[in-house]
PDB file of C-alpha atoms in Angstrom:
ATOM      1  CA  MET N  16     -43.794 -27.202  25.347  1.00  0.00           C
ATOM      2  CA  ILE N  17     -44.365 -23.491  25.982  1.00  0.00           C
ATOM      3  CA  TYR N  18     -45.417 -22.418  29.470  1.00  0.00           C
ATOM      4  CA  PHE N  19     -46.678 -18.962  30.417  1.00  0.00           C
ATOM      5  CA  LYS N  20     -47.267 -17.196  33.686  1.00  0.00           C
ATOM      6  CA  SER N  21     -48.701 -13.792  34.551  1.00  0.00           C
ATOM      7  CA  TYR N  22     -46.892 -11.470  36.925  1.00  0.00           C
ATOM      8  CA  SER N  23     -47.697  -8.123  38.501  1.00  0.00           C
ATOM      9  CA  THR N  24     -45.044  -5.447  38.052  1.00  0.00           C
ATOM     10  CA  GLU N  25     -44.646  -1.765  38.813  1.00  0.00           C
ATOM     11  CA  LEU N  26     -45.794  -1.005  35.256  1.00  0.00           C
ATOM     12  CA  GLY N  27     -48.725  -3.405  35.136  1.00  0.00           C
ATOM     13  CA  LYS N  28     -49.509  -7.016  34.429  1.00  0.00           C
ATOM     14  CA  VAL N  29     -47.130  -8.909  32.191  1.00  0.00           C
ATOM     15  CA  ALA N  30     -47.336 -12.450  30.845  1.00  0.00           C
ATOM     16  CA  VAL N  31     -44.054 -14.271  30.257  1.00  0.00           C
ATOM     17  CA  ALA N  32     -43.878 -17.359  28.042  1.00  0.00           C
ATOM     18  CA  ALA N  33     -40.885 -19.662  27.716  1.00  0.00           C
ATOM     19  CA  GLY N  34     -40.014 -22.843  25.916  1.00  0.00           C
ATOM     20  CA  PRO N  35     -37.016 -25.154  25.979  1.00  0.00           C
ATOM     21  CA  GLU N  36     -34.900 -22.752  23.878  1.00  0.00           C
ATOM     22  CA  GLY N  37     -35.732 -19.514  25.727  1.00  0.00           C
ATOM     23  CA  LEU N  38     -38.306 -16.760  26.086  1.00  0.00           C
ATOM     24  CA  VAL N  39     -40.872 -16.656  23.322  1.00  0.00           C
ATOM     25  CA  SER N  40     -43.120 -13.881  24.594  1.00  0.00           C
ATOM     26  CA  VAL N  41     -43.368 -11.038  27.091  1.00  0.00           C
ATOM     27  CA  GLN N  42     -46.592  -9.070  26.801  1.00  0.00           C
ATOM     28  CA  PHE N  43     -48.280  -6.408  28.867  1.00  0.00           C
ATOM     29  CA  TYR N  44     -52.010  -6.767  29.232  1.00  0.00           C
ATOM     30  CA  ASP N  45     -54.978  -5.099  30.856  1.00  0.00           C
ATOM     31  CA  ALA N  46     -58.697  -4.626  30.178  1.00  0.00           C
ATOM     32  CA  GLN N  47     -57.963  -2.729  26.938  1.00  0.00           C
ATOM     33  CA  ARG N  48     -55.275  -5.205  25.805  1.00  0.00           C
ATOM     34  CA  PRO N  49     -56.364  -8.679  26.909  1.00  0.00           C
ATOM     35  CA  LEU N  50     -53.886 -11.484  27.403  1.00  0.00           C
ATOM     36  CA  ARG N  51     -53.643 -13.630  24.284  1.00  0.00           C
ATOM     37  CA  PRO N  52     -51.767 -16.850  25.005  1.00  0.00           C
ATOM     38  CA  LYS N  53     -51.374 -19.227  22.065  1.00  0.00           C
ATOM     39  CA  THR N  54     -53.727 -22.177  22.124  1.00  0.00           C
ATOM     40  CA  ASP N  55     -50.876 -24.661  22.560  1.00  0.00           C
ATOM     41  CA  TRP N  56     -49.315 -22.852  25.535  1.00  0.00           C
ATOM     42  CA  ARG N  57     -49.795 -24.241  29.020  1.00  0.00           C
ATOM     43  CA  SER N  58     -50.324 -22.154  32.095  1.00  0.00           C
ATOM     44  CA  GLY N  59     -47.569 -22.462  34.656  1.00  0.00           C
ATOM     45  CA  ALA N  60     -44.292 -21.035  35.813  1.00  0.00           C
ATOM     46  CA  THR N  61     -40.865 -22.349  34.862  1.00  0.00           C
ATOM     47  CA  GLU N  62     -37.436 -21.393  36.156  1.00  0.00           C
ATOM     48  CA  LEU N  63     -37.064 -19.184  33.094  1.00  0.00           C
ATOM     49  CA  THR N  64     -40.401 -17.366  33.463  1.00  0.00           C
ATOM     50  CA  GLU N  65     -39.566 -16.739  37.130  1.00  0.00           C
ATOM     51  CA  LEU N  66     -36.082 -15.461  36.252  1.00  0.00           C
ATOM     52  CA  ALA N  67     -37.502 -13.209  33.530  1.00  0.00           C
ATOM     53  CA  ALA N  68     -40.092 -11.783  35.927  1.00  0.00           C
ATOM     54  CA  GLN N  69     -37.367 -11.128  38.506  1.00  0.00           C
ATOM     55  CA  GLN N  70     -35.180  -9.343  35.943  1.00  0.00           C
ATOM     56  CA  LEU N  71     -38.150  -7.307  34.678  1.00  0.00           C
ATOM     57  CA  ARG N  72     -38.948  -6.174  38.229  1.00  0.00           C
ATOM     58  CA  GLU N  73     -35.288  -5.189  38.714  1.00  0.00           C
ATOM     59  CA  TYR N  74     -35.385  -3.227  35.440  1.00  0.00           C
ATOM     60  CA  PHE N  75     -38.616  -1.434  36.409  1.00  0.00           C
ATOM     61  CA  ALA N  76     -37.071  -0.569  39.787  1.00  0.00           C
ATOM     62  CA  GLY N  77     -34.049   0.990  38.047  1.00  0.00           C
ATOM     63  CA  GLN N  78     -31.709  -1.757  39.282  1.00  0.00           C
ATOM     64  CA  ARG N  79     -31.038  -3.495  35.951  1.00  0.00           C
ATOM     65  CA  ARG N  80     -29.916  -2.160  32.584  1.00  0.00           C
ATOM     66  CA  GLN N  81     -29.319  -5.409  30.701  1.00  0.00           C
ATOM     67  CA  PHE N  82     -31.205  -8.658  30.635  1.00  0.00           C
ATOM     68  CA  GLN N  83     -29.410 -11.968  30.778  1.00  0.00           C
ATOM     69  CA  LEU N  84     -31.973 -14.375  29.429  1.00  0.00           C
ATOM     70  CA  PRO N  85     -32.051 -16.844  26.537  1.00  0.00           C
ATOM     71  CA  LEU N  86     -34.372 -15.628  23.782  1.00  0.00           C
ATOM     72  CA  ALA N  87     -36.284 -17.714  21.248  1.00  0.00           C
ATOM     73  CA  PRO N  88     -38.918 -15.428  19.709  1.00  0.00           C
ATOM     74  CA  PRO N  89     -40.770 -16.978  16.776  1.00  0.00           C
ATOM     75  CA  GLY N  90     -40.513 -14.934  13.599  1.00  0.00           C
ATOM     76  CA  THR N  91     -39.212 -14.689  10.065  1.00  0.00           C
ATOM     77  CA  ASP N  92     -35.519 -14.341   9.311  1.00  0.00           C
ATOM     78  CA  PHE N  93     -36.028 -10.619   8.607  1.00  0.00           C
ATOM     79  CA  GLN N  94     -37.929 -10.097  11.863  1.00  0.00           C
ATOM     80  CA  ARG N  95     -35.195 -11.832  13.839  1.00  0.00           C
ATOM     81  CA  ARG N  96     -32.569  -9.604  12.179  1.00  0.00           C
ATOM     82  CA  VAL N  97     -34.579  -6.540  13.184  1.00  0.00           C
ATOM     83  CA  TRP N  98     -34.963  -7.832  16.744  1.00  0.00           C
ATOM     84  CA  ASP N  99     -31.231  -8.617  16.946  1.00  0.00           C
ATOM     85  CA  ALA N 100     -30.559  -5.010  15.878  1.00  0.00           C
ATOM     86  CA  LEU N 101     -32.874  -3.772  18.649  1.00  0.00           C
ATOM     87  CA  LEU N 102     -30.722  -5.593  21.177  1.00  0.00           C
ATOM     88  CA  GLN N 103     -27.800  -3.393  20.073  1.00  0.00           C
ATOM     89  CA  ILE N 104     -29.509  -0.156  21.175  1.00  0.00           C
ATOM     90  CA  PRO N 105     -27.951   0.760  24.535  1.00  0.00           C
ATOM     91  CA  TYR N 106     -30.025   1.438  27.619  1.00  0.00           C
ATOM     92  CA  GLY N 107     -31.091   5.083  27.745  1.00  0.00           C
ATOM     93  CA  GLU N 108     -30.630   5.674  24.007  1.00  0.00           C
ATOM     94  CA  THR N 109     -33.078   5.787  21.138  1.00  0.00           C
ATOM     95  CA  ARG N 110     -32.876   5.201  17.407  1.00  0.00           C
ATOM     96  CA  SER N 111     -35.184   6.038  14.538  1.00  0.00           C
ATOM     97  CA  TYR N 112     -36.685   3.459  12.212  1.00  0.00           C
ATOM     98  CA  GLY N 113     -34.475   4.893   9.470  1.00  0.00           C
ATOM     99  CA  GLN N 114     -31.352   4.401  11.575  1.00  0.00           C
ATOM    100  CA  GLN N 115     -32.371   0.811  12.252  1.00  0.00           C
ATOM    101  CA  ALA N 116     -32.938   0.204   8.525  1.00  0.00           C
ATOM    102  CA  GLN N 117     -29.476   1.667   7.802  1.00  0.00           C
ATOM    103  CA  LEU N 118     -27.932  -0.590  10.436  1.00  0.00           C
ATOM    104  CA  LEU N 119     -29.475  -3.591   8.685  1.00  0.00           C
ATOM    105  CA  GLY N 120     -28.009  -2.464   5.364  1.00  0.00           C
ATOM    106  CA  GLN N 121     -31.480  -1.825   3.977  1.00  0.00           C
ATOM    107  CA  PRO N 122     -31.951   1.954   4.153  1.00  0.00           C
ATOM    108  CA  ARG N 123     -35.163   1.897   2.114  1.00  0.00           C
ATOM    109  CA  ALA N 124     -36.827  -0.736   4.320  1.00  0.00           C
ATOM    110  CA  ILE N 125     -38.013   1.736   6.956  1.00  0.00           C
ATOM    111  CA  ARG N 126     -41.628   0.545   6.891  1.00  0.00           C
ATOM    112  CA  ALA N 127     -40.630  -3.119   6.914  1.00  0.00           C
ATOM    113  CA  VAL N 128     -38.409  -2.410   9.925  1.00  0.00           C
ATOM    114  CA  GLY N 129     -41.347  -0.661  11.590  1.00  0.00           C
ATOM    115  CA  ARG N 130     -43.638  -3.639  10.972  1.00  0.00           C
ATOM    116  CA  ALA N 131     -41.045  -6.084  12.306  1.00  0.00           C
ATOM    117  CA  ASN N 132     -40.482  -3.826  15.301  1.00  0.00           C
ATOM    118  CA  GLY N 133     -44.234  -3.840  15.956  1.00  0.00           C
ATOM    119  CA  ALA N 134     -44.318  -7.641  15.723  1.00  0.00           C
ATOM    120  CA  ASN N 135     -41.701  -8.050  18.467  1.00  0.00           C
ATOM    121  CA  PRO N 136     -43.162 -10.686  20.800  1.00  0.00           C
ATOM    122  CA  VAL N 137     -40.679 -10.085  23.656  1.00  0.00           C
ATOM    123  CA  ALA N 138     -41.517  -6.617  24.973  1.00  0.00           C
ATOM    124  CA  VAL N 139     -38.943  -4.651  26.996  1.00  0.00           C
ATOM    125  CA  ILE N 140     -36.302  -7.400  26.893  1.00  0.00           C
ATOM    126  CA  ILE N 141     -36.010  -6.914  23.126  1.00  0.00           C
ATOM    127  CA  PRO N 142     -36.196  -3.119  23.470  1.00  0.00           C
ATOM    128  CA  CYS N 143     -38.500  -2.052  20.647  1.00  0.00           C
ATOM    129  CA  HIS N 144     -39.587   0.841  22.902  1.00  0.00           C
ATOM    130  CA  ARG N 145     -36.220   2.491  22.119  1.00  0.00           C
ATOM    131  CA  VAL N 146     -37.227   3.144  18.503  1.00  0.00           C
ATOM    132  CA  ILE N 147     -38.904   6.503  17.956  1.00  0.00           C
ATOM    133  CA  GLY N 148     -39.810   8.761  15.050  1.00  0.00           C
ATOM    134  CA  ALA N 149     -37.073  10.528  13.085  1.00  0.00           C
ATOM    135  CA  ASN N 150     -38.217  13.828  14.634  1.00  0.00           C
ATOM    136  CA  GLY N 151     -37.892  12.427  18.166  1.00  0.00           C
ATOM    137  CA  SER N 152     -41.603  11.806  18.660  1.00  0.00           C
ATOM    138  CA  LEU N 153     -43.120   8.689  20.114  1.00  0.00           C
ATOM    139  CA  THR N 154     -44.574   6.287  17.609  1.00  0.00           C
ATOM    140  CA  GLY N 155     -46.649   3.134  18.010  1.00  0.00           C
ATOM    141  CA  TYR N 156     -46.075   0.626  20.764  1.00  0.00           C
ATOM    142  CA  ALA N 157     -48.072  -2.544  21.410  1.00  0.00           C
ATOM    143  CA  GLY N 158     -48.246  -1.685  25.114  1.00  0.00           C
ATOM    144  CA  GLY N 159     -49.508   1.830  24.332  1.00  0.00           C
ATOM    145  CA  LEU N 160     -47.660   5.127  23.992  1.00  0.00           C
ATOM    146  CA  SER N 161     -48.000   5.955  27.696  1.00  0.00           C
ATOM    147  CA  LEU N 162     -46.159   2.745  28.593  1.00  0.00           C
ATOM    148  CA  LYS N 163     -43.509   3.483  25.953  1.00  0.00           C
ATOM    149  CA  ALA N 164     -43.034   6.955  27.448  1.00  0.00           C
ATOM    150  CA  ARG N 165     -42.710   5.463  30.952  1.00  0.00           C
ATOM    151  CA  LEU N 166     -40.060   2.981  29.764  1.00  0.00           C
ATOM    152  CA  LEU N 167     -38.048   5.689  27.998  1.00  0.00           C
ATOM    153  CA  THR N 168     -38.357   8.019  30.995  1.00  0.00           C
ATOM    154  CA  LEU N 169     -37.197   5.210  33.285  1.00  0.00           C
ATOM    155  CA  GLU N 170     -34.107   4.852  31.097  1.00  0.00           C
ATOM    156  CA  GLY N 171     -33.541   8.609  30.891  1.00  0.00           C
ATOM    157  CA  ALA N 172     -33.892   8.575  27.101  1.00  0.00           C
ATOM    158  CA  GLY N 173     -34.794  11.758  25.285  1.00  0.00           C
ATOM    159  CA  PHE N 174     -37.927  12.017  23.158  1.00  0.00           C
ATOM    160  CA  LYS N 175     -40.629  14.518  22.279  1.00  0.00           C
ATOM    161  CA  GLY N 176     -43.666  13.825  24.448  1.00  0.00           C
TER     162      GLY N 176
END
């Protein structure tokens, strides 16, 4: 069973969903981006959603650089490979989609990497916000470019605003 709970953070409302294997979703939401829990999810906190919310608050407050949470995002094998590669980007650093494709051994799969990056269901904890354009510019982010800029600024990462 998957349980989800909404939390208020310094960067807005976030819904955290967890199942028996780990976190399956972390999503920011507001009036422009409504919360979209899956129909089979149940509302309610678990030890894991509470721990994730605590670690997110610590991260937003500049007190945490790494998350220590079990992850179980649903996705294809390729998506999970892309998300695993995202976890290798250090705090405060950025990579381009091309660099991520190279890391996966698929240098021509830049667009596929971008799509998988955009499908990341575990925002912030799987740090898709650390992937930017090859020229250093901000590119799409499910939480919006202003949130992506705030996350990168929090980490001290360089990008073209």
